[in-house]
Amino acid sequence: MIPYRTQNLPATPTGIAQAADLLRQGLLVAFPTETVYGLGGDARNGQAVAAIYAAKGRPSFNPLIAHVASAEAAQRFVEWTDEAERLARAFWPGPLSLVLPLRAGHGVSSLVTAGLDTLAVRVPAHPAARALLEAVDGPVAAPSANPSGRISPTTADHVRAGLDGRISAILDDGPCGVGLESTIVGLTGQPALLRPGGVALDRIEAVLGKKLHHHSAGDPLTAPGQLQSHYAPDAPLRLNAAAPEGDEILLGFGPVECDMNLSRDGNLSEAAANLFACLHRLDQTARPIAVSPIPDHGLGAAINDRLRRAAAPRDT
Ligand code: TXA
Ligand code: MG
């Protein structure tokens, strides 16, 4: 791969216009969303999408989310349903992705969907992301802007640490507010939770007036990216730790004595926003990591999902 000089672009009108130009030329630009930084490429351009997989080292069976500026724009690419309409009205723009059947004439590269007949669509809330999507005026495929399997990026520095020289530019607008990826809901049959994330499950169920189906062991793999080992720091990670052992460094939650705290007040939104930045920093200490128990309700379910994958045995 020819190394790029990865430019830093400010999230000003000029910086956003430059980022949109690069995307229209088929080049890759990392950009902030309210969840994590995304690695954007034109979803209709097969070469741009192939370059996303190459820059991340991502397996080609793992499909990408198409980001668009509005629910109306999403409906150009997918078959819309009543449930999609209700969820979009309640949570878009925001940290929710919907998986729906592809619509005829959609024009999205088959690399985005990894050959599936469904597409994940999302309308992000971050002002710079919205301005960028409006300027591009087309679907932008964007996985999280980290090397495959590693910790997701919540700052431009995290993106640069993982992808410098592999992408054209990073649109920098400071740290991401939510800090966890979008919740993914499948709407191709009975509504199903494909990934817990930035919108808590009970809020989605309240809008739909029913429980979401949960992925269970016997099901076909419904979100192909939900691999057991993911978000992995170099150091080993031990969960539900009351206290550190040996050389461990403790990542705390609530009023515990520790080296670093996700939220001293036990606030789950604050903990979500801090999670990946804490893992990035702890990873630099090269010490094993212990993590305090995190309650499993609300955003805690998504935090625990990420921590379980970060602690899982690695493939390599
Ligand atoms: O918050 C987010 O969703 C961030 C920001 C950048 O928007 N993006 C993100 O993308 O987390 P990524 O690629 O890291 O995770 C996308 C997940 C993967 O687990 C993938 O398998 C699943 O979405 N996915 C994408 N398209 C799908 C589809 N058609 N059916 C089922 N799962 C799909
Ligand atoms: Mg990711």
mmCIF file of C-alpha atoms and ligand atoms in Angstrom:
data_model
loop_
_atom_site.group_PDB
_atom_site.id
_atom_site.type_symbol
_atom_site.label_atom_id
_atom_site.label_comp_id
_atom_site.label_asym_id
_atom_site.label_seq_id
_atom_site.Cartn_x
_atom_site.Cartn_y
_atom_site.Cartn_z
ATOM 1 C CA MET A 1 0.000 0.000 0.000
ATOM 2 C CA ILE A 2 1.336 3.461 -0.890
ATOM 3 C CA PRO A 3 1.711 5.343 2.410
ATOM 4 C CA TYR A 4 -0.338 8.506 2.721
ATOM 5 C CA ARG A 5 0.558 11.592 4.602
ATOM 6 C CA THR A 6 -2.517 11.546 6.811
ATOM 7 C CA GLN A 7 -3.726 15.158 7.058
ATOM 8 C CA ASN A 8 -5.410 16.528 10.143
ATOM 9 C CA LEU A 9 -8.458 18.594 9.171
ATOM 10 C CA PRO A 10 -10.225 20.889 11.651
ATOM 11 C CA ALA A 11 -14.014 20.558 11.922
ATOM 12 C CA THR A 12 -14.533 24.017 10.397
ATOM 13 C CA PRO A 13 -16.642 24.644 7.277
ATOM 14 C CA THR A 14 -13.403 24.598 5.203
ATOM 15 C CA GLY A 15 -12.108 21.405 6.848
ATOM 16 C CA ILE A 16 -15.474 19.688 6.363
ATOM 17 C CA ALA A 17 -15.600 20.776 2.685
ATOM 18 C CA GLN A 18 -12.080 19.361 2.160
ATOM 19 C CA ALA A 19 -13.072 16.088 3.850
ATOM 20 C CA ALA A 20 -16.163 15.842 1.610
ATOM 21 C CA ASP A 21 -13.994 16.443 -1.505
ATOM 22 C CA LEU A 22 -11.613 13.654 -0.486
ATOM 23 C CA LEU A 23 -14.541 11.261 0.059
ATOM 24 C CA ARG A 24 -16.040 12.147 -3.329
ATOM 25 C CA GLN A 25 -12.641 11.375 -4.910
ATOM 26 C CA GLY A 26 -12.821 7.864 -3.454
ATOM 27 C CA LEU A 27 -10.286 8.516 -0.671
ATOM 28 C CA LEU A 28 -10.628 7.591 3.009
ATOM 29 C CA VAL A 29 -11.350 10.106 5.764
ATOM 30 C CA ALA A 30 -11.824 9.364 9.466
ATOM 31 C CA PHE A 31 -14.519 11.547 11.001
ATOM 32 C CA PRO A 32 -16.070 12.035 14.441
ATOM 33 C CA THR A 33 -19.498 10.694 15.335
ATOM 34 C CA GLU A 34 -21.183 10.864 18.745
ATOM 35 C CA THR A 35 -20.276 7.181 19.297
ATOM 36 C CA VAL A 36 -16.709 6.632 18.025
ATOM 37 C CA TYR A 37 -14.628 7.947 15.104
ATOM 38 C CA GLY A 38 -15.620 6.288 11.822
ATOM 39 C CA LEU A 39 -13.359 5.419 8.878
ATOM 40 C CA GLY A 40 -15.360 6.834 5.979
ATOM 41 C CA GLY A 41 -15.359 5.942 2.294
ATOM 42 C CA ASP A 42 -17.922 6.448 -0.504
ATOM 43 C CA ALA A 43 -20.303 3.479 -0.125
ATOM 44 C CA ARG A 44 -21.062 3.480 -3.887
ATOM 45 C CA ASN A 45 -17.391 3.247 -4.861
ATOM 46 C CA GLY A 46 -16.088 -0.330 -4.695
ATOM 47 C CA GLN A 47 -12.455 0.763 -4.685
ATOM 48 C CA ALA A 48 -12.998 3.132 -1.777
ATOM 49 C CA VAL A 49 -14.797 0.396 0.186
ATOM 50 C CA ALA A 50 -12.062 -2.137 -0.600
ATOM 51 C CA ALA A 51 -9.542 0.413 0.716
ATOM 52 C CA ILE A 52 -11.460 0.601 4.036
ATOM 53 C CA TYR A 53 -11.089 -3.175 4.528
ATOM 54 C CA ALA A 54 -7.399 -2.969 3.579
ATOM 55 C CA ALA A 55 -6.616 -0.015 5.900
ATOM 56 C CA LYS A 56 -8.250 -1.775 8.880
ATOM 57 C CA GLY A 57 -7.101 -5.303 8.048
ATOM 58 C CA ARG A 58 -10.794 -6.214 8.361
ATOM 59 C CA PRO A 59 -12.066 -9.619 7.215
ATOM 60 C CA SER A 60 -14.181 -9.154 4.087
ATOM 61 C CA PHE A 61 -17.130 -11.148 5.519
ATOM 62 C CA ASN A 62 -17.799 -8.364 8.042
ATOM 63 C CA PRO A 63 -20.224 -5.791 6.521
ATOM 64 C CA LEU A 64 -20.121 -2.020 7.060
ATOM 65 C CA ILE A 65 -22.711 0.503 8.237
ATOM 66 C CA ALA A 66 -23.848 3.091 5.650
ATOM 67 C CA HIS A 67 -24.082 6.572 7.182
ATOM 68 C CA VAL A 68 -26.580 9.024 5.720
ATOM 69 C CA ALA A 69 -27.788 12.514 6.563
ATOM 70 C CA SER A 70 -31.470 11.730 7.211
ATOM 71 C CA ALA A 71 -34.123 9.027 7.447
ATOM 72 C CA GLU A 72 -35.369 10.150 4.013
ATOM 73 C CA ALA A 73 -31.897 9.488 2.590
ATOM 74 C CA ALA A 74 -31.815 6.041 4.254
ATOM 75 C CA GLN A 75 -35.042 5.101 2.467
ATOM 76 C CA ARG A 76 -33.293 5.398 -0.915
ATOM 77 C CA PHE A 77 -31.204 2.341 -0.008
ATOM 78 C CA VAL A 78 -33.405 0.066 2.126
ATOM 79 C CA GLU A 79 -36.992 -1.210 2.260
ATOM 80 C CA TRP A 80 -38.607 0.891 4.968
ATOM 81 C CA THR A 81 -41.043 -0.538 7.546
ATOM 82 C CA ASP A 82 -43.355 0.843 10.262
ATOM 83 C CA GLU A 83 -40.943 -0.321 12.942
ATOM 84 C CA ALA A 84 -38.047 1.414 11.166
ATOM 85 C CA GLU A 85 -40.111 4.597 11.040
ATOM 86 C CA ARG A 86 -40.878 4.452 14.769
ATOM 87 C CA LEU A 87 -37.275 3.814 15.754
ATOM 88 C CA ALA A 88 -35.949 6.465 13.361
ATOM 89 C CA ARG A 89 -38.371 9.055 14.762
ATOM 90 C CA ALA A 90 -37.393 8.219 18.325
ATOM 91 C CA PHE A 91 -33.612 7.866 17.990
ATOM 92 C CA TRP A 92 -32.324 9.485 14.776
ATOM 93 C CA PRO A 93 -30.119 11.332 14.499
ATOM 94 C CA GLY A 94 -28.346 9.235 17.129
ATOM 95 C CA PRO A 95 -26.473 6.075 18.146
ATOM 96 C CA LEU A 96 -28.774 3.490 16.516
ATOM 97 C CA SER A 97 -28.175 1.444 13.340
ATOM 98 C CA LEU A 98 -31.016 -0.382 11.586
ATOM 99 C CA VAL A 99 -30.500 -3.470 9.418
ATOM 100 C CA LEU A 100 -33.121 -3.626 6.658
ATOM 101 C CA PRO A 101 -33.509 -5.376 3.275
ATOM 102 C CA LEU A 102 -31.651 -3.652 0.439
ATOM 103 C CA ARG A 103 -33.871 -1.815 -1.983
ATOM 104 C CA ALA A 104 -33.720 -2.410 -5.759
ATOM 105 C CA GLY A 105 -31.425 0.086 -7.497
ATOM 106 C CA HIS A 106 -29.680 0.988 -4.237
ATOM 107 C CA GLY A 107 -26.296 1.583 -5.904
ATOM 108 C CA VAL A 108 -24.288 0.580 -2.818
ATOM 109 C CA SER A 109 -21.158 -1.525 -3.450
ATOM 110 C CA SER A 110 -21.686 -5.207 -2.576
ATOM 111 C CA LEU A 111 -18.474 -4.965 -0.535
ATOM 112 C CA VAL A 112 -20.351 -2.759 1.981
ATOM 113 C CA THR A 113 -22.845 -5.530 2.724
ATOM 114 C CA ALA A 114 -20.278 -8.323 2.336
ATOM 115 C CA GLY A 115 -22.692 -9.823 -0.185
ATOM 116 C CA LEU A 116 -25.719 -9.880 2.195
ATOM 117 C CA ASP A 117 -29.122 -8.741 0.934
ATOM 118 C CA THR A 118 -29.484 -6.376 3.906
ATOM 119 C CA LEU A 119 -27.855 -3.038 4.736
ATOM 120 C CA ALA A 120 -27.138 -1.407 8.100
ATOM 121 C CA VAL A 121 -28.041 2.307 7.980
ATOM 122 C CA ARG A 122 -27.404 5.023 10.546
ATOM 123 C CA VAL A 123 -27.988 8.777 10.826
ATOM 124 C CA PRO A 124 -25.358 10.080 13.278
ATOM 125 C CA ALA A 125 -26.082 13.059 15.536
ATOM 126 C CA HIS A 126 -22.603 14.596 15.700
ATOM 127 C CA PRO A 127 -22.744 18.072 14.063
ATOM 128 C CA ALA A 128 -19.493 17.568 12.088
ATOM 129 C CA ALA A 129 -20.657 14.152 10.859
ATOM 130 C CA ARG A 130 -24.007 15.611 9.811
ATOM 131 C CA ALA A 131 -22.374 18.506 7.979
ATOM 132 C CA LEU A 132 -19.994 16.094 6.245
ATOM 133 C CA LEU A 133 -22.802 13.747 5.161
ATOM 134 C CA GLU A 134 -24.833 16.662 3.842
ATOM 135 C CA ALA A 135 -21.825 17.928 1.875
ATOM 136 C CA VAL A 136 -21.052 14.472 0.419
ATOM 137 C CA ASP A 137 -24.754 13.966 -0.384
ATOM 138 C CA GLY A 138 -24.387 10.189 -0.579
ATOM 139 C CA PRO A 139 -23.978 7.139 1.642
ATOM 140 C CA VAL A 140 -20.667 6.945 3.523
ATOM 141 C CA ALA A 141 -19.563 3.485 4.646
ATOM 142 C CA ALA A 142 -17.803 3.781 7.996
ATOM 143 C CA PRO A 143 -16.611 1.133 10.398
ATOM 144 C CA SER A 144 -14.944 2.284 13.600
ATOM 145 C CA ALA A 145 -11.568 3.857 12.678
ATOM 146 C CA ASN A 146 -9.305 1.294 14.373
ATOM 147 C CA PRO A 147 -7.260 -1.640 13.107
ATOM 148 C CA SER A 148 -9.578 -4.678 13.061
ATOM 149 C CA GLY A 149 -10.041 -6.315 16.458
ATOM 150 C CA ARG A 150 -8.424 -3.495 18.430
ATOM 151 C CA ILE A 151 -9.808 -0.809 20.757
ATOM 152 C CA SER A 152 -12.249 1.618 19.100
ATOM 153 C CA PRO A 153 -11.154 5.285 18.758
ATOM 154 C CA THR A 154 -12.861 8.106 20.628
ATOM 155 C CA THR A 155 -10.296 10.808 19.748
ATOM 156 C CA ALA A 156 -8.394 11.813 16.605
ATOM 157 C CA ASP A 157 -5.158 10.781 18.386
ATOM 158 C CA HIS A 158 -6.505 7.225 18.807
ATOM 159 C CA VAL A 159 -7.254 7.159 15.061
ATOM 160 C CA ARG A 160 -3.769 8.394 14.186
ATOM 161 C CA ALA A 161 -2.141 5.858 16.522
ATOM 162 C CA GLY A 162 -3.862 3.015 14.645
ATOM 163 C CA LEU A 163 -4.168 4.199 11.039
ATOM 164 C CA ASP A 164 -1.527 6.893 10.388
ATOM 165 C CA GLY A 165 -0.208 6.632 6.835
ATOM 166 C CA ARG A 166 -3.100 4.360 5.764
ATOM 167 C CA ILE A 167 -5.812 6.996 5.217
ATOM 168 C CA SER A 168 -5.955 10.436 3.598
ATOM 169 C CA ALA A 169 -7.239 12.555 6.461
ATOM 170 C CA ILE A 170 -8.708 12.747 9.942
ATOM 171 C CA LEU A 171 -11.434 15.291 10.613
ATOM 172 C CA ASP A 172 -10.708 16.232 14.234
ATOM 173 C CA ASP A 173 -13.485 17.486 16.492
ATOM 174 C CA GLY A 174 -12.297 16.329 19.909
ATOM 175 C CA PRO A 175 -13.543 13.392 21.973
ATOM 176 C CA CYS A 176 -16.774 11.529 21.160
ATOM 177 C CA GLY A 177 -19.631 12.145 23.620
ATOM 178 C CA VAL A 178 -21.289 8.697 23.824
ATOM 179 C CA GLY A 179 -18.095 6.647 23.537
ATOM 180 C CA LEU A 180 -19.697 3.289 22.614
ATOM 181 C CA GLU A 181 -20.729 2.209 19.123
ATOM 182 C CA SER A 182 -24.341 2.377 17.979
ATOM 183 C CA THR A 183 -26.900 -0.191 19.049
ATOM 184 C CA ILE A 184 -27.712 -2.382 16.014
ATOM 185 C CA VAL A 185 -31.288 -3.599 15.565
ATOM 186 C CA GLY A 186 -32.202 -6.068 12.824
ATOM 187 C CA LEU A 187 -35.604 -5.430 11.241
ATOM 188 C CA THR A 188 -35.669 -8.152 8.604
ATOM 189 C CA GLY A 189 -38.012 -10.327 10.670
ATOM 190 C CA GLN A 190 -38.866 -10.231 14.321
ATOM 191 C CA PRO A 191 -36.950 -7.147 15.634
ATOM 192 C CA ALA A 192 -33.619 -8.385 16.976
ATOM 193 C CA LEU A 193 -30.775 -6.903 18.988
ATOM 194 C CA LEU A 194 -27.623 -7.518 16.918
ATOM 195 C CA ARG A 195 -25.265 -5.404 19.063
ATOM 196 C CA PRO A 196 -25.887 -3.537 22.341
ATOM 197 C CA GLY A 197 -24.662 0.057 22.129
ATOM 198 C CA GLY A 198 -25.326 3.735 22.675
ATOM 199 C CA VAL A 199 -29.140 3.477 22.904
ATOM 200 C CA ALA A 200 -30.135 1.259 25.844
ATOM 201 C CA LEU A 201 -32.278 -1.780 25.073
ATOM 202 C CA ASP A 202 -35.211 -0.805 27.318
ATOM 203 C CA ARG A 203 -35.649 2.498 25.453
ATOM 204 C CA ILE A 204 -35.898 0.645 22.125
ATOM 205 C CA GLU A 205 -38.328 -1.909 23.550
ATOM 206 C CA ALA A 206 -40.464 0.910 24.979
ATOM 207 C CA VAL A 207 -40.783 2.509 21.515
ATOM 208 C CA LEU A 208 -41.585 -0.815 19.782
ATOM 209 C CA GLY A 209 -43.875 -1.960 22.603
ATOM 210 C CA LYS A 210 -42.252 -5.402 22.568
ATOM 211 C CA LYS A 211 -39.133 -7.275 23.567
ATOM 212 C CA LEU A 212 -36.293 -7.573 21.074
ATOM 213 C CA HIS A 213 -35.178 -11.021 20.026
ATOM 214 C CA HIS A 214 -31.655 -11.741 21.344
ATOM 215 C CA HIS A 215 -28.941 -13.546 19.483
ATOM 216 C CA SER A 216 -28.406 -16.924 21.108
ATOM 217 C CA ALA A 217 -25.919 -19.731 20.622
ATOM 218 C CA GLY A 218 -27.957 -21.763 18.093
ATOM 219 C CA ASP A 219 -28.771 -18.806 15.783
ATOM 220 C CA PRO A 220 -26.966 -18.227 12.517
ATOM 221 C CA LEU A 221 -24.363 -15.472 13.058
ATOM 222 C CA THR A 222 -26.535 -12.397 12.535
ATOM 223 C CA ALA A 223 -24.036 -9.546 13.016
ATOM 224 C CA PRO A 224 -20.974 -11.033 11.365
ATOM 225 C CA GLY A 225 -18.650 -8.612 13.156
ATOM 226 C CA GLN A 226 -19.645 -9.788 16.611
ATOM 227 C CA LEU A 227 -16.517 -11.874 17.042
ATOM 228 C CA GLN A 228 -15.675 -13.146 20.469
ATOM 229 C CA SER A 229 -12.317 -11.350 20.721
ATOM 230 C CA HIS A 230 -12.582 -7.667 19.874
ATOM 231 C CA TYR A 231 -11.684 -4.267 21.361
ATOM 232 C CA ALA A 232 -8.551 -6.001 22.557
ATOM 233 C CA PRO A 233 -5.751 -4.209 24.393
ATOM 234 C CA ASP A 234 -2.317 -5.880 24.289
ATOM 235 C CA ALA A 235 -2.452 -6.609 28.010
ATOM 236 C CA PRO A 236 -4.702 -9.309 29.495
ATOM 237 C CA LEU A 237 -7.899 -8.082 31.136
ATOM 238 C CA ARG A 238 -9.741 -9.541 34.158
ATOM 239 C CA LEU A 239 -13.396 -8.614 34.762
ATOM 240 C CA ASN A 240 -15.503 -8.193 37.928
ATOM 241 C CA ALA A 241 -12.395 -7.622 40.028
ATOM 242 C CA ALA A 242 -12.938 -6.581 43.667
ATOM 243 C CA ALA A 243 -9.291 -5.512 43.960
ATOM 244 C CA PRO A 244 -6.116 -5.683 41.851
ATOM 245 C CA GLU A 245 -3.884 -8.734 42.184
ATOM 246 C CA GLY A 246 -0.128 -8.896 41.640
ATOM 247 C CA ASP A 247 1.024 -6.382 39.060
ATOM 248 C CA GLU A 248 -2.521 -5.557 37.884
ATOM 249 C CA ILE A 249 -3.677 -2.000 37.354
ATOM 250 C CA LEU A 250 -7.316 -1.435 38.431
ATOM 251 C CA LEU A 251 -9.863 0.283 36.187
ATOM 252 C CA GLY A 252 -12.529 1.201 38.721
ATOM 253 C CA PHE A 253 -16.223 2.086 38.666
ATOM 254 C CA GLY A 254 -17.847 3.945 41.548
ATOM 255 C CA PRO A 255 -16.183 4.915 44.846
ATOM 256 C CA VAL A 256 -13.317 2.393 44.806
ATOM 257 C CA GLU A 257 -9.611 2.938 45.335
ATOM 258 C CA CYS A 258 -8.051 2.507 41.917
ATOM 259 C CA ASP A 259 -5.522 3.778 39.385
ATOM 260 C CA MET A 260 -8.116 5.011 36.890
ATOM 261 C CA ASN A 261 -11.891 5.352 37.259
ATOM 262 C CA LEU A 262 -14.588 5.026 34.582
ATOM 263 C CA SER A 263 -16.952 7.068 36.767
ATOM 264 C CA ARG A 264 -16.380 7.859 40.414
ATOM 265 C CA ASP A 265 -20.099 8.675 40.777
ATOM 266 C CA GLY A 266 -21.101 5.332 39.258
ATOM 267 C CA ASN A 267 -22.658 7.115 36.264
ATOM 268 C CA LEU A 268 -23.005 4.687 33.328
ATOM 269 C CA SER A 269 -23.097 7.405 30.611
ATOM 270 C CA GLU A 270 -19.864 8.852 31.954
ATOM 271 C CA ALA A 271 -18.329 5.368 32.130
ATOM 272 C CA ALA A 272 -19.338 4.660 28.506
ATOM 273 C CA ALA A 273 -17.771 7.926 27.339
ATOM 274 C CA ASN A 274 -14.515 7.093 29.182
ATOM 275 C CA LEU A 275 -14.262 3.362 28.419
ATOM 276 C CA PHE A 276 -12.199 3.229 25.212
ATOM 277 C CA ALA A 277 -9.951 6.176 26.171
ATOM 278 C CA CYS A 278 -9.148 4.404 29.479
ATOM 279 C CA LEU A 279 -8.381 1.133 27.655
ATOM 280 C CA HIS A 280 -6.119 2.987 25.198
ATOM 281 C CA ARG A 281 -4.209 4.597 28.111
ATOM 282 C CA LEU A 282 -3.996 1.410 30.177
ATOM 283 C CA ASP A 283 -2.707 -0.423 27.116
ATOM 284 C CA GLN A 284 0.339 1.847 27.149
ATOM 285 C CA THR A 285 1.304 0.781 30.689
ATOM 286 C CA ALA A 286 1.955 -2.822 29.521
ATOM 287 C CA ARG A 287 0.531 -4.054 32.865
ATOM 288 C CA PRO A 288 -2.318 -6.556 33.191
ATOM 289 C CA ILE A 289 -5.696 -4.844 33.674
ATOM 290 C CA ALA A 290 -8.397 -5.607 36.264
ATOM 291 C CA VAL A 291 -11.842 -3.994 35.949
ATOM 292 C CA SER A 292 -14.414 -3.368 38.717
ATOM 293 C CA PRO A 293 -17.899 -4.870 38.299
ATOM 294 C CA ILE A 294 -20.207 -2.715 36.152
ATOM 295 C CA PRO A 295 -23.998 -2.987 36.658
ATOM 296 C CA ASP A 296 -25.626 -4.672 33.654
ATOM 297 C CA HIS A 297 -28.612 -2.333 33.196
ATOM 298 C CA GLY A 298 -29.000 0.560 30.731
ATOM 299 C CA LEU A 299 -25.705 1.428 29.016
ATOM 300 C CA GLY A 300 -23.980 -1.007 31.407
ATOM 301 C CA ALA A 301 -25.066 -3.895 29.143
ATOM 302 C CA ALA A 302 -23.115 -2.397 26.209
ATOM 303 C CA ILE A 303 -20.105 -1.582 28.421
ATOM 304 C CA ASN A 304 -20.025 -5.173 29.702
ATOM 305 C CA ASP A 305 -20.386 -6.498 26.133
ATOM 306 C CA ARG A 306 -17.254 -4.565 25.090
ATOM 307 C CA LEU A 307 -15.338 -5.592 28.215
ATOM 308 C CA ARG A 308 -16.194 -9.300 27.757
ATOM 309 C CA ARG A 309 -14.870 -9.189 24.186
ATOM 310 C CA ALA A 310 -11.775 -7.255 25.255
ATOM 311 C CA ALA A 311 -11.100 -9.975 27.862
ATOM 312 C CA ALA A 312 -11.829 -12.921 25.537
ATOM 313 C CA PRO A 313 -9.069 -15.290 24.419
ATOM 314 C CA ARG A 314 -7.319 -13.854 21.332
ATOM 315 C CA ASP A 315 -7.157 -15.632 17.990
ATOM 316 C CA THR A 316 -3.588 -14.518 17.426
HETATM 317 O O1 TXA B 1 -21.362 3.658 16.190
HETATM 318 C C1 TXA B 1 -21.098 2.964 15.206
HETATM 319 O O2 TXA B 1 -21.901 2.133 14.751
HETATM 320 C C2 TXA B 1 -19.740 3.181 14.533
HETATM 321 C C3 TXA B 1 -19.721 4.606 13.978
HETATM 322 C C4 TXA B 1 -18.488 4.895 13.171
HETATM 323 O O3 TXA B 1 -20.883 4.868 13.261
HETATM 324 N N1 TXA B 1 -19.500 2.202 13.525
HETATM 325 C C5 TXA B 1 -19.233 0.908 13.810
HETATM 326 O O4 TXA B 1 -18.927 0.128 12.717
HETATM 327 O O5 TXA B 1 -19.220 0.480 14.939
HETATM 328 P P1 TXA B 1 -18.219 -1.306 12.832
HETATM 329 O O6 TXA B 1 -17.909 -1.676 11.438
HETATM 330 O O7 TXA B 1 -17.102 -1.238 13.770
HETATM 331 O O8 TXA B 1 -19.352 -2.240 13.343
HETATM 332 C C6 TXA B 1 -20.434 -2.530 12.473
HETATM 333 C C7 TXA B 1 -21.166 -3.782 12.932
HETATM 334 C C8 TXA B 1 -20.397 -5.048 12.679
HETATM 335 O O9 TXA B 1 -20.555 -5.898 13.814
HETATM 336 C C9 TXA B 1 -21.096 -5.648 11.451
HETATM 337 O O10 TXA B 1 -21.014 -7.035 11.412
HETATM 338 C C10 TXA B 1 -22.525 -5.176 11.661
HETATM 339 O O11 TXA B 1 -22.370 -3.857 12.142
HETATM 340 N N2 TXA B 1 -23.267 -5.091 10.399
HETATM 341 C C11 TXA B 1 -23.060 -4.245 9.366
HETATM 342 N N3 TXA B 1 -23.919 -4.499 8.359
HETATM 343 C C12 TXA B 1 -24.699 -5.518 8.757
HETATM 344 C C13 TXA B 1 -25.782 -6.253 8.168
HETATM 345 N N4 TXA B 1 -26.217 -5.994 6.938
HETATM 346 N N5 TXA B 1 -26.322 -7.252 8.896
HETATM 347 C C14 TXA B 1 -25.903 -7.528 10.139
HETATM 348 N N6 TXA B 1 -24.877 -6.872 10.763
HETATM 349 C C15 TXA B 1 -24.288 -5.893 10.072
HETATM 350 MG MG MG B 2 -15.655 -1.672 15.171
#
